[in-house]
Amino acid sequence: MMSRIALSETGATPWERLLGNAPTILEKWVVLEQAFMASPTFSDTLREQVRRALAFGNRCEYCMAKAGPPDESQPDRRTSLAVGLAQRFVQDHRNIDDTTFEALQAEFSEKEICELFAYMSFFCASQMFGASLGLQPAEDYSR
């Protein structure tokens, strides 16, 4: 099955081409994504492991196929906490208890916690968009 709506000619990836049907939104979306990816707050590894955890929670076929599930073992406590948080967040973002926040506050500053929640919210929205519109793994599309 291809996506539920046609891919546009606007955008570099199948996901972007899907959102490219609304080019003004795509333009701003890409700017925000670039801001997250350029931020020095978190390592590339932490960001990618969180993205993978969210992808599997959101069941976005396109997103899951990019790199597979998060690694079983994380390189450090911060990444491990962030991945665990992402898994809880994607299941029920309203069910993150005080104990979880205390663990986060022991490892992350308030700025970092804020950015982590913003990052997770942004990527959940991206993945829900793709999953809802039936976006398939990139190799299923050809230009």
mmCIF file of C-alpha atoms in Angstrom:
data_model
loop_
_atom_site.group_PDB
_atom_site.id
_atom_site.type_symbol
_atom_site.label_atom_id
_atom_site.label_comp_id
_atom_site.label_asym_id
_atom_site.label_seq_id
_atom_site.Cartn_x
_atom_site.Cartn_y
_atom_site.Cartn_z
ATOM 1 C CA MET A 1 0.000 0.000 0.000
ATOM 2 C CA MET A 2 1.256 3.443 -0.826
ATOM 3 C CA SER A 3 0.429 6.450 1.319
ATOM 4 C CA ARG A 4 -3.206 7.472 1.587
ATOM 5 C CA ILE A 5 -2.571 10.717 -0.266
ATOM 6 C CA ALA A 6 -0.156 11.269 -3.137
ATOM 7 C CA LEU A 7 3.350 12.481 -2.476
ATOM 8 C CA SER A 8 4.013 15.967 -3.787
ATOM 9 C CA GLU A 9 7.043 17.025 -5.793
ATOM 10 C CA THR A 10 8.115 19.262 -2.889
ATOM 11 C CA GLY A 11 10.580 17.850 -0.367
ATOM 12 C CA ALA A 12 13.698 15.706 -0.258
ATOM 13 C CA THR A 13 12.321 12.564 1.450
ATOM 14 C CA PRO A 14 9.033 10.667 1.135
ATOM 15 C CA TRP A 15 7.951 12.136 4.504
ATOM 16 C CA GLU A 16 8.717 15.671 3.308
ATOM 17 C CA ARG A 17 6.994 14.996 -0.010
ATOM 18 C CA LEU A 18 3.888 13.914 1.895
ATOM 19 C CA LEU A 19 3.845 17.130 3.926
ATOM 20 C CA GLY A 20 4.875 18.951 0.746
ATOM 21 C CA ASN A 21 1.189 18.952 -0.151
ATOM 22 C CA ALA A 22 1.103 21.861 2.336
ATOM 23 C CA PRO A 23 4.334 23.628 1.265
ATOM 24 C CA THR A 24 4.138 26.528 3.723
ATOM 25 C CA ILE A 25 3.802 24.106 6.635
ATOM 26 C CA LEU A 26 6.616 21.910 5.294
ATOM 27 C CA GLU A 27 8.933 24.913 5.065
ATOM 28 C CA LYS A 28 8.424 25.843 8.727
ATOM 29 C CA TRP A 29 8.458 22.208 9.866
ATOM 30 C CA VAL A 30 11.861 21.638 8.286
ATOM 31 C CA VAL A 31 13.229 24.772 9.978
ATOM 32 C CA LEU A 32 12.139 23.478 13.396
ATOM 33 C CA GLU A 33 13.545 20.007 12.694
ATOM 34 C CA GLN A 34 16.873 21.559 11.685
ATOM 35 C CA ALA A 35 16.890 23.582 14.918
ATOM 36 C CA PHE A 36 16.464 20.404 16.979
ATOM 37 C CA MET A 37 19.169 18.580 15.049
ATOM 38 C CA ALA A 38 21.617 21.502 15.280
ATOM 39 C CA SER A 39 21.063 22.053 18.995
ATOM 40 C CA PRO A 40 24.145 21.207 21.053
ATOM 41 C CA THR A 41 22.007 20.207 24.051
ATOM 42 C CA PHE A 42 21.982 16.468 23.329
ATOM 43 C CA SER A 43 24.270 14.037 21.566
ATOM 44 C CA ASP A 44 23.308 12.662 18.171
ATOM 45 C CA THR A 45 23.115 9.238 19.816
ATOM 46 C CA LEU A 46 20.615 10.369 22.459
ATOM 47 C CA ARG A 47 18.436 12.105 19.858
ATOM 48 C CA GLU A 48 18.477 9.087 17.535
ATOM 49 C CA GLN A 49 17.717 6.562 20.272
ATOM 50 C CA VAL A 50 14.776 8.705 21.447
ATOM 51 C CA ARG A 51 13.526 9.068 17.846
ATOM 52 C CA ARG A 52 13.648 5.286 17.397
ATOM 53 C CA ALA A 53 11.763 4.649 20.653
ATOM 54 C CA LEU A 54 9.058 7.080 19.575
ATOM 55 C CA ALA A 55 8.862 5.587 16.065
ATOM 56 C CA PHE A 56 8.118 2.130 17.419
ATOM 57 C CA GLY A 57 5.595 3.498 19.908
ATOM 58 C CA ASN A 58 3.832 5.479 17.183
ATOM 59 C CA ARG A 59 4.014 2.536 14.739
ATOM 60 C CA CYS A 60 5.185 4.711 11.853
ATOM 61 C CA GLU A 61 6.346 2.178 9.217
ATOM 62 C CA TYR A 62 8.499 4.764 7.449
ATOM 63 C CA CYS A 63 10.108 5.907 10.705
ATOM 64 C CA MET A 64 10.664 2.391 12.063
ATOM 65 C CA ALA A 65 12.388 1.273 8.864
ATOM 66 C CA LYS A 66 14.945 4.090 9.014
ATOM 67 C CA ALA A 67 17.129 2.473 11.678
ATOM 68 C CA GLY A 68 15.196 -0.140 13.622
ATOM 69 C CA PRO A 69 14.270 -0.113 17.311
ATOM 70 C CA PRO A 70 16.335 1.637 19.963
ATOM 71 C CA ASP A 71 19.419 -0.259 21.054
ATOM 72 C CA GLU A 72 18.907 -2.734 23.900
ATOM 73 C CA SER A 73 21.762 -1.179 25.849
ATOM 74 C CA GLN A 74 22.412 2.563 25.959
ATOM 75 C CA PRO A 75 25.879 4.146 26.167
ATOM 76 C CA ASP A 76 25.172 6.249 29.265
ATOM 77 C CA ARG A 77 22.624 7.024 31.977
ATOM 78 C CA ARG A 78 21.304 10.155 30.248
ATOM 79 C CA THR A 79 20.524 8.286 27.039
ATOM 80 C CA SER A 80 19.002 5.408 28.990
ATOM 81 C CA LEU A 81 16.743 7.787 30.939
ATOM 82 C CA ALA A 82 15.750 9.663 27.781
ATOM 83 C CA VAL A 83 14.840 6.456 25.938
ATOM 84 C CA GLY A 84 12.825 5.189 28.912
ATOM 85 C CA LEU A 85 11.043 8.526 29.074
ATOM 86 C CA ALA A 86 10.316 8.412 25.336
ATOM 87 C CA GLN A 87 8.786 4.957 25.701
ATOM 88 C CA ARG A 88 6.517 6.185 28.512
ATOM 89 C CA PHE A 89 5.747 9.440 26.687
ATOM 90 C CA VAL A 90 4.599 7.688 23.527
ATOM 91 C CA GLN A 91 2.385 5.275 25.486
ATOM 92 C CA ASP A 92 0.700 7.964 27.619
ATOM 93 C CA HIS A 93 2.268 11.394 27.891
ATOM 94 C CA ARG A 94 -0.069 12.226 30.801
ATOM 95 C CA ASN A 95 1.204 9.335 32.902
ATOM 96 C CA ILE A 96 4.717 10.541 33.674
ATOM 97 C CA ASP A 97 4.938 10.476 37.448
ATOM 98 C CA ASP A 98 6.967 12.433 40.000
ATOM 99 C CA THR A 99 9.458 9.590 40.394
ATOM 100 C CA THR A 100 10.273 9.813 36.690
ATOM 101 C CA PHE A 101 10.724 13.579 36.966
ATOM 102 C CA GLU A 102 12.985 13.201 39.978
ATOM 103 C CA ALA A 103 15.209 10.826 37.994
ATOM 104 C CA LEU A 104 15.251 13.286 35.091
ATOM 105 C CA GLN A 105 16.094 16.209 37.368
ATOM 106 C CA ALA A 106 19.042 14.278 38.796
ATOM 107 C CA GLU A 107 20.600 14.066 35.305
ATOM 108 C CA PHE A 108 19.170 16.957 33.273
ATOM 109 C CA SER A 109 18.779 20.698 33.775
ATOM 110 C CA GLU A 110 15.351 22.301 33.390
ATOM 111 C CA LYS A 111 16.443 23.647 29.994
ATOM 112 C CA GLU A 112 17.385 20.123 28.925
ATOM 113 C CA ILE A 113 14.114 18.661 30.219
ATOM 114 C CA CYS A 114 12.178 21.330 28.348
ATOM 115 C CA GLU A 115 14.066 20.659 25.119
ATOM 116 C CA LEU A 116 13.696 16.892 25.508
ATOM 117 C CA PHE A 117 9.917 17.174 25.892
ATOM 118 C CA ALA A 118 9.737 19.577 22.940
ATOM 119 C CA TYR A 119 11.836 17.168 20.847
ATOM 120 C CA MET A 120 9.627 14.208 21.764
ATOM 121 C CA SER A 121 6.455 16.188 21.042
ATOM 122 C CA PHE A 122 7.769 17.322 17.660
ATOM 123 C CA PHE A 123 8.858 13.850 16.576
ATOM 124 C CA CYS A 124 5.654 12.248 17.853
ATOM 125 C CA ALA A 125 3.704 14.695 15.707
ATOM 126 C CA SER A 126 5.934 13.908 12.716
ATOM 127 C CA GLN A 127 5.528 10.174 13.187
ATOM 128 C CA MET A 128 1.782 10.353 13.816
ATOM 129 C CA PHE A 129 1.445 12.361 10.612
ATOM 130 C CA GLY A 130 3.322 9.705 8.639
ATOM 131 C CA ALA A 131 1.554 6.769 10.286
ATOM 132 C CA SER A 132 -1.921 8.288 9.925
ATOM 133 C CA LEU A 133 -1.380 8.873 6.228
ATOM 134 C CA GLY A 134 0.061 5.401 5.662
ATOM 135 C CA LEU A 135 3.609 6.427 4.797
ATOM 136 C CA GLN A 136 5.658 3.322 3.996
ATOM 137 C CA PRO A 137 9.428 2.708 4.171
ATOM 138 C CA ALA A 138 11.414 4.952 1.826
ATOM 139 C CA GLU A 139 12.365 2.122 -0.533
ATOM 140 C CA ASP A 140 8.665 1.719 -1.391
ATOM 141 C CA TYR A 141 8.759 5.064 -3.195
ATOM 142 C CA SER A 142 10.649 6.052 -6.287
ATOM 143 C CA ARG A 143 10.803 9.424 -7.921
#
